[in-house]
Coordinates of C-alpha atoms in Angstrom, one line a residue:
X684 CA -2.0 46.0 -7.7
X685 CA -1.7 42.4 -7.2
X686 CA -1.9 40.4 -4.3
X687 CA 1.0 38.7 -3.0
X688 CA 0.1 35.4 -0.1
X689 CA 2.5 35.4 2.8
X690 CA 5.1 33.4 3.2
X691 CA 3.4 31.1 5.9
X692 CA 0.7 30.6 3.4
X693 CA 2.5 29.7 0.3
X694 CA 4.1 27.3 2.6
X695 CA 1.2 25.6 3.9
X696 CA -0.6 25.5 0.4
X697 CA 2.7 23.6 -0.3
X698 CA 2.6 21.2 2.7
X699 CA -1.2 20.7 1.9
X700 CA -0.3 18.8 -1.3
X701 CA 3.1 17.3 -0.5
X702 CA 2.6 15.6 3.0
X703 CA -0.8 14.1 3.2
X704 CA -0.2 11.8 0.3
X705 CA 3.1 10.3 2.0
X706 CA 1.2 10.6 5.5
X707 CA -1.5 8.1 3.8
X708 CA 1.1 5.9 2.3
X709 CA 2.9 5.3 5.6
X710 CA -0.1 4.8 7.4
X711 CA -1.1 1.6 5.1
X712 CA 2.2 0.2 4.7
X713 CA 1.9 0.3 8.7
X714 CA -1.5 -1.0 9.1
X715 CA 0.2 -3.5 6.7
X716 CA 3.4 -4.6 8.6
X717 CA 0.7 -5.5 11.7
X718 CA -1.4 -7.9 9.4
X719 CA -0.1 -10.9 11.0
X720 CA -0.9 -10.5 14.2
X721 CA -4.2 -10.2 12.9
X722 CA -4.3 -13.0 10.4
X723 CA -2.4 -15.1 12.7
X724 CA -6.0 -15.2 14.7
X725 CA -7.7 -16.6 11.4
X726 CA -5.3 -19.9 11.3
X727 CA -9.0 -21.8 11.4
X728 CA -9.9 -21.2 8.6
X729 CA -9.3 -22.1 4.6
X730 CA -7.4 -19.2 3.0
X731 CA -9.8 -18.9 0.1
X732 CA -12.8 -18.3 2.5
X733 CA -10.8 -15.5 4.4
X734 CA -10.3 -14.1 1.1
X735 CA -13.8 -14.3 0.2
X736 CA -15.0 -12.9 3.4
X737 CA -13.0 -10.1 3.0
X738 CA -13.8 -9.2 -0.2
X739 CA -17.4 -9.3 0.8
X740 CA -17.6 -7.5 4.6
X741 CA -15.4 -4.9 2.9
X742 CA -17.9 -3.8 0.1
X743 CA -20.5 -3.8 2.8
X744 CA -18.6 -1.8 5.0
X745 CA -17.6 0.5 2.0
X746 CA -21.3 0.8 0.4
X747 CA -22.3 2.0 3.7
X748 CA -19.9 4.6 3.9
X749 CA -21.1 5.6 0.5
X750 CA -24.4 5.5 0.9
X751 CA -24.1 7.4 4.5
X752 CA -21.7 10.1 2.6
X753 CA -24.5 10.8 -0.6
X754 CA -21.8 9.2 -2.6
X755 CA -23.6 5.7 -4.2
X756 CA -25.2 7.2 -7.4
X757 CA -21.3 7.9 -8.4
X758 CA -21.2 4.3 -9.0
X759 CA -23.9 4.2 -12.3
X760 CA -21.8 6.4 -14.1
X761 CA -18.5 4.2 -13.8
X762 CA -17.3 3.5 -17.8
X763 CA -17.2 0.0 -19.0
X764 CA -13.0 0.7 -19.4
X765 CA -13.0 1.4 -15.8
X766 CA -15.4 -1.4 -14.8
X767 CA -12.3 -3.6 -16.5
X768 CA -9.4 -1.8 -14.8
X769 CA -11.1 -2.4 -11.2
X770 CA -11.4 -6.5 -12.3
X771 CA -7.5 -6.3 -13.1
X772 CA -7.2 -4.8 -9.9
X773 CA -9.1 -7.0 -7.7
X774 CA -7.9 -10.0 -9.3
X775 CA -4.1 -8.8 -8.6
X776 CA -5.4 -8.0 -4.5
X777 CA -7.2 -11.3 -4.9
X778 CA -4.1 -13.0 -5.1
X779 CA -2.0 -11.4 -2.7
X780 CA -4.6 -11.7 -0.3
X781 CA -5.0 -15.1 -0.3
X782 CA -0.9 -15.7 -1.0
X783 CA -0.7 -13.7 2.4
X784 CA -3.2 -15.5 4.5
X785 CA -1.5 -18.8 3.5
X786 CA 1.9 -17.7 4.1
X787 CA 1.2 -16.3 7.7
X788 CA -0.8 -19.0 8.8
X789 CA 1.4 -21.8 7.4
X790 CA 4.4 -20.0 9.2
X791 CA 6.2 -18.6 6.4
X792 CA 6.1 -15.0 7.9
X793 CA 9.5 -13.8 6.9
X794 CA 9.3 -15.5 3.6
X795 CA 6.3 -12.8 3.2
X796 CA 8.3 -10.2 4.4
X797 CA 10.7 -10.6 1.6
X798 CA 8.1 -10.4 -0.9
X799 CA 6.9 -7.1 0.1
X800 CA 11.2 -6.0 0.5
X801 CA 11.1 -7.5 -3.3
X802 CA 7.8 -5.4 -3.9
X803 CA 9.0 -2.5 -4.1
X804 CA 12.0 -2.6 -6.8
X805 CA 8.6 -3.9 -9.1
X806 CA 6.8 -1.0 -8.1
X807 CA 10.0 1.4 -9.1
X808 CA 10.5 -0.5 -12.2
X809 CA 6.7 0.4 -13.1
X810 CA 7.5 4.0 -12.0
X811 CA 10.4 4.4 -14.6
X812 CA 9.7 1.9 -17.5
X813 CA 6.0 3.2 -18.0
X814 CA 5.4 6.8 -16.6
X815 CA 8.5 7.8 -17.2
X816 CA 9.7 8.7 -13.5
X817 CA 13.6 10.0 -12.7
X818 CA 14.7 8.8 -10.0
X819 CA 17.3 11.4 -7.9
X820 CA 21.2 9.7 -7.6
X821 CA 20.1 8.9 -3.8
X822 CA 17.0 7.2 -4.5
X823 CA 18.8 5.4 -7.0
X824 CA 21.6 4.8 -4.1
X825 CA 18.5 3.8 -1.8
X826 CA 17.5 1.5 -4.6
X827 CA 20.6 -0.1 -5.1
X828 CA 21.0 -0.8 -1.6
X829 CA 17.6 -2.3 -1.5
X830 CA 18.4 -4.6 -4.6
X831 CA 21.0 -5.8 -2.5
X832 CA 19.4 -6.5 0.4
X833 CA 16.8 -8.5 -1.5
X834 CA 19.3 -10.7 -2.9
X835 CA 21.1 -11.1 0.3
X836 CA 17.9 -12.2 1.7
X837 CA 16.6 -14.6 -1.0
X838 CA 20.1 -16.1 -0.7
X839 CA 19.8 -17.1 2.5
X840 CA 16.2 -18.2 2.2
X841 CA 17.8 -21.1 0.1
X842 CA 15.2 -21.6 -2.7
X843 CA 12.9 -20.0 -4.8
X844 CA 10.6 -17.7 -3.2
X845 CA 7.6 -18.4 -4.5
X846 CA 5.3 -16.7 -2.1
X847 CA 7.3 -13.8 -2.1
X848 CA 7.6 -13.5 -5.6
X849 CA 4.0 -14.1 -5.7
X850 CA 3.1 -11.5 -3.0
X851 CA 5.7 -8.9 -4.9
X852 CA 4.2 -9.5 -8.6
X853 CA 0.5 -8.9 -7.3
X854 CA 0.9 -5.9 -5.3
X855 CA 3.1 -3.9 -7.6
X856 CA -0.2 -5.2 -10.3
X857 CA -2.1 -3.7 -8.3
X858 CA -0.7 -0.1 -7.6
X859 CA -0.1 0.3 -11.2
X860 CA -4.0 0.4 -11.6
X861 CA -4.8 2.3 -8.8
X862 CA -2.1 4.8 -9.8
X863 CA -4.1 5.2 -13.1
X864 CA -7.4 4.4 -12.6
X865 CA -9.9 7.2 -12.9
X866 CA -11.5 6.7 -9.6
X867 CA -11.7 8.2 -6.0
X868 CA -10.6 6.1 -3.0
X869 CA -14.6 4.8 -1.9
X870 CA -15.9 4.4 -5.3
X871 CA -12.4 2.3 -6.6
X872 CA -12.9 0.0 -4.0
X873 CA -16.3 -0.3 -4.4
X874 CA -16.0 -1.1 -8.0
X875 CA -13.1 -3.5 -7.5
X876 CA -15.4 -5.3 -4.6
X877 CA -18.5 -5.4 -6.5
X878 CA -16.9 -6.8 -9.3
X879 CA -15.7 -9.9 -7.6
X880 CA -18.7 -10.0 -5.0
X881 CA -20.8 -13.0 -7.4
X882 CA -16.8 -14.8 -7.1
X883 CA -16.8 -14.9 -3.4
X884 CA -20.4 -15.2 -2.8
X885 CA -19.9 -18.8 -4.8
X886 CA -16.8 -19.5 -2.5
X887 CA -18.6 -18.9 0.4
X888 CA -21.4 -21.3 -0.6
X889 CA -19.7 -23.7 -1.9
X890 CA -17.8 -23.7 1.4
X891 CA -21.0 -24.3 3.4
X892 CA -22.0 -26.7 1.1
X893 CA -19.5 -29.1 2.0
X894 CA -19.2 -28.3 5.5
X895 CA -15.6 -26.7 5.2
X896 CA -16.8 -23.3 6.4
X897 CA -15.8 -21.9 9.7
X898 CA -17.8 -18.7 9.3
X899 CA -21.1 -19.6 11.1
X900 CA -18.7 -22.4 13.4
X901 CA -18.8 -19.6 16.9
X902 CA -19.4 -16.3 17.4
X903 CA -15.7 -15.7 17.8
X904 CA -15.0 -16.9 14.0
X905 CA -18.1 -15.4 12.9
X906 CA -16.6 -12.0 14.2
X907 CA -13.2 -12.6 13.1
X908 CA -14.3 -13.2 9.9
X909 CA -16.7 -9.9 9.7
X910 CA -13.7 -7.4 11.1
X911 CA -11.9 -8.4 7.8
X912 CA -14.4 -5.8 6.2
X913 CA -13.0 -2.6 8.8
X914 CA -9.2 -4.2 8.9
X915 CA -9.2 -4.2 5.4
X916 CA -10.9 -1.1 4.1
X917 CA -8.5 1.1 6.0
X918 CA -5.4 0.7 4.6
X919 CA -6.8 0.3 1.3
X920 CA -8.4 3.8 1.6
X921 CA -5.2 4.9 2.6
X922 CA -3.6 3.3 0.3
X923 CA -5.7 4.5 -2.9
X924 CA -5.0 8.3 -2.3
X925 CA -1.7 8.0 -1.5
X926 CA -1.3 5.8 -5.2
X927 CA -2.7 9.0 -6.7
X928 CA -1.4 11.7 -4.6
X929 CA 2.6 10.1 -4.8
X930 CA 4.9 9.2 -7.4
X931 CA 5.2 5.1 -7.7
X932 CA 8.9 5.6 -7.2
X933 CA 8.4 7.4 -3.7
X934 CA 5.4 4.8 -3.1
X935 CA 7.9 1.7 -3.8
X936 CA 10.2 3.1 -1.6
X937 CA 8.2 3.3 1.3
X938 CA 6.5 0.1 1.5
X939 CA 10.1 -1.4 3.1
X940 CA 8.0 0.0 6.3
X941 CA 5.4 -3.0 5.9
X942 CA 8.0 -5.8 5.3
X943 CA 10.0 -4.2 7.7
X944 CA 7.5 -4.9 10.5
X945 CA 6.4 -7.9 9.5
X946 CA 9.5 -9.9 9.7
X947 CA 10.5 -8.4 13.2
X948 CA 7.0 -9.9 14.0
X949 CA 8.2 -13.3 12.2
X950 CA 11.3 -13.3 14.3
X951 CA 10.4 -11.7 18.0
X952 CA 6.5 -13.3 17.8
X953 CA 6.7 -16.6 15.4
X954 CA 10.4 -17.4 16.2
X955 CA 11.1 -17.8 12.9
X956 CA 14.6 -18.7 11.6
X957 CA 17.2 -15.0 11.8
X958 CA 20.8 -16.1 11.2
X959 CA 23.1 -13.2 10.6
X960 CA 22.6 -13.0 6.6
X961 CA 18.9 -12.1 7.6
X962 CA 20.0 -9.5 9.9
X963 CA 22.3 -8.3 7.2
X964 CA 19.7 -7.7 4.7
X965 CA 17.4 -6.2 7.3
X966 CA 20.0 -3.4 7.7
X967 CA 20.9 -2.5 4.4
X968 CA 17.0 -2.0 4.2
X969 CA 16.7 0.4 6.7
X970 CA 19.7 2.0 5.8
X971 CA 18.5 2.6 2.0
X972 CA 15.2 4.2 3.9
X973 CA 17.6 6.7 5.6
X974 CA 19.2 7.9 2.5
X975 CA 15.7 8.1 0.8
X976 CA 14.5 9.8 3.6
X977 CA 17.3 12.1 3.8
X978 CA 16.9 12.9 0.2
X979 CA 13.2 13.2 0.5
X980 CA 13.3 16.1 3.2
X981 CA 16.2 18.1 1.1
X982 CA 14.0 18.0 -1.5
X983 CA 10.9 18.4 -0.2
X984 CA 12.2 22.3 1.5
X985 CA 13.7 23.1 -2.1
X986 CA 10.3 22.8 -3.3
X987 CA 8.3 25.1 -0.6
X988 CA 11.7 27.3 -1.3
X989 CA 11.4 27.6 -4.6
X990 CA 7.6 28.4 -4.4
X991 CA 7.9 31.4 -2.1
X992 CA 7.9 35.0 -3.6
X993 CA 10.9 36.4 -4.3
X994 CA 11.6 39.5 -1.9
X995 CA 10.6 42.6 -2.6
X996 CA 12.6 44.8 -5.0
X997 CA 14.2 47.9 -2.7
X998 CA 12.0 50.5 -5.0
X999 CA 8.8 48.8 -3.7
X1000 CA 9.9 49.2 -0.4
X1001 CA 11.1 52.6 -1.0
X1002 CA 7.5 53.3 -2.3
X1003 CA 6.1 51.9 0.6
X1004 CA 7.7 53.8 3.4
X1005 CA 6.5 57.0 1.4

């Protein structure tokens, strides 16, 4: 006779794999949205030593981790392949980061929150043109209603977006590799960070040098500077499960949430420029969140439906009343 689990469990098995990688997503695209409040306080300093900093405080903060969890020998068996997709990785988040810093603290905040609305059609396109992903008719209706929005946007920005491209381009780089590479959350960023440590250990030098380092300037930079290891490693984490856990079309789709944020910070905080083709844009974003939304709870109860046992044939009961 076999064993049949009860409805309430087949159900949670199912929520067990299908929520927590969305939950992670969300919560870095979040974290995310906040960054310029936070970077907005590191306006002091050069945008390639923030980005050096970070890179190193956050593989100090991650060894740690690893080393406190029993998890640092993973690192010596780590294939030379690998070793290559984590340098394509941090390179791509190398960028970004340091497009980012100079585009909050130069007071181009919305402009960066159009790069991360822009983000995501790159991060679809990946989804489709390489693994092959179908997209449902209303996350292609999200999509389209997105595509607008970015153009109604870069529109009324008036020129080329170059930091937004920039941001968009680098990103989207690096989810592709995280969405593939054969890694766990610690140990990726851990190769990714070790990899470029000798890079920014030579920035950060060279920045002392010649006196343009603001790291050892007060205690308050000093510690601004070292929190970049904690702010960073947690969405990244995040981040890194949910790129293996989610489909890059779902993952695209939810990282409007980050620009989202960001430019009501640009607006409300930096009093950045909003004329009515900005507010436009910002709507048709939220709106294609709703329909993808929508779509992704319909779905998501087919799927525990469609996984539940089938009820039992009248016989069996029958039988069972016997």
């Amino acid at each position: 006779m076999t064993a049949r689990l009860p409805r309430t469990t087949v159900g949670s098995v199912q929520r067990s794999r299908a929520v927590p990688g969305v939950v992670f997503g969300t919560g870095a695209f979040l974290i995310w949205g906040l960054f310029p409040a936070y970077f907005g306080l590191l306006a002091f300093a050069n945008p390639a030593e923030v980005v050096a900093q970070r890179i190193l405080w956050t593989l100090v903060l991650v060894l740690i981790v690893l080393a406190i969890t029993g998890q640092l020998g993973g690192l010596r068996g780590i294939a030379p392949r690998t070793w290559r997709m984590a340098a394509v990785a941090i390179a791509a988040l190398s960028i970004n980061w340091g497009v980012y810093v100079y585009g909050v603290t130069s007071g181009h905040v919305v402009e960066c929150a159009l790069g991360y609305f822009i983000n995501p059609l790159v991060t679809v396109a990946f989804g489709v043109l390489i693994f092959r992903e179908r997209l449902a008719r209303a996350q292609w209706a999200a999509l389209g209603l997105g595509a607008v929005a970015v153009a109604v946007l870069t529109v009324d920005y008036g020129r080329p977006p170059l930091i937004a491209l920039a941001l968009a381009c680098s990103f989207a780089t690096y989810g592709l590799v995280k969405k593939v590479i054969p890694l766990d959350a610690l140990h990726g960023i851990a190769a990714e960070g070790l990899v470029a440590a000798p890079f920014a250990l030579a920035f950060v030098i060279v920045f002392a040098m010649t006196g343009r380092s603001e790291f050892a300037s007060g205690i308050t930079h000093s510690g601004l500077m070292i929190s970049t290891g904690p702010v960073t490693l947690l969405p990244l984490l995040l981040f890194a499960v949910a790129a293996q856990r989610v489909p890059l079309s779902t993952m695209g789709l939810l990282q409007y949430l980050t620009p989202a944020l960001q430019m009501a910070w640009g607006v409300a905080v930096a009093h950045e420029p909003m004329p009515a083709s900005r507010w436009a844009g910002f709507a048709l974003i939220w709106a294609a969140l709703a329909i993808f939304t929508a779509d992704a709870l319909v779905r998501g109860r087919r799927r525990v439906r469609t996984a539940q046992p089938a009820p039992a044939r009248s016989a069996d009961r029958r039988g069972a009343g016997q």
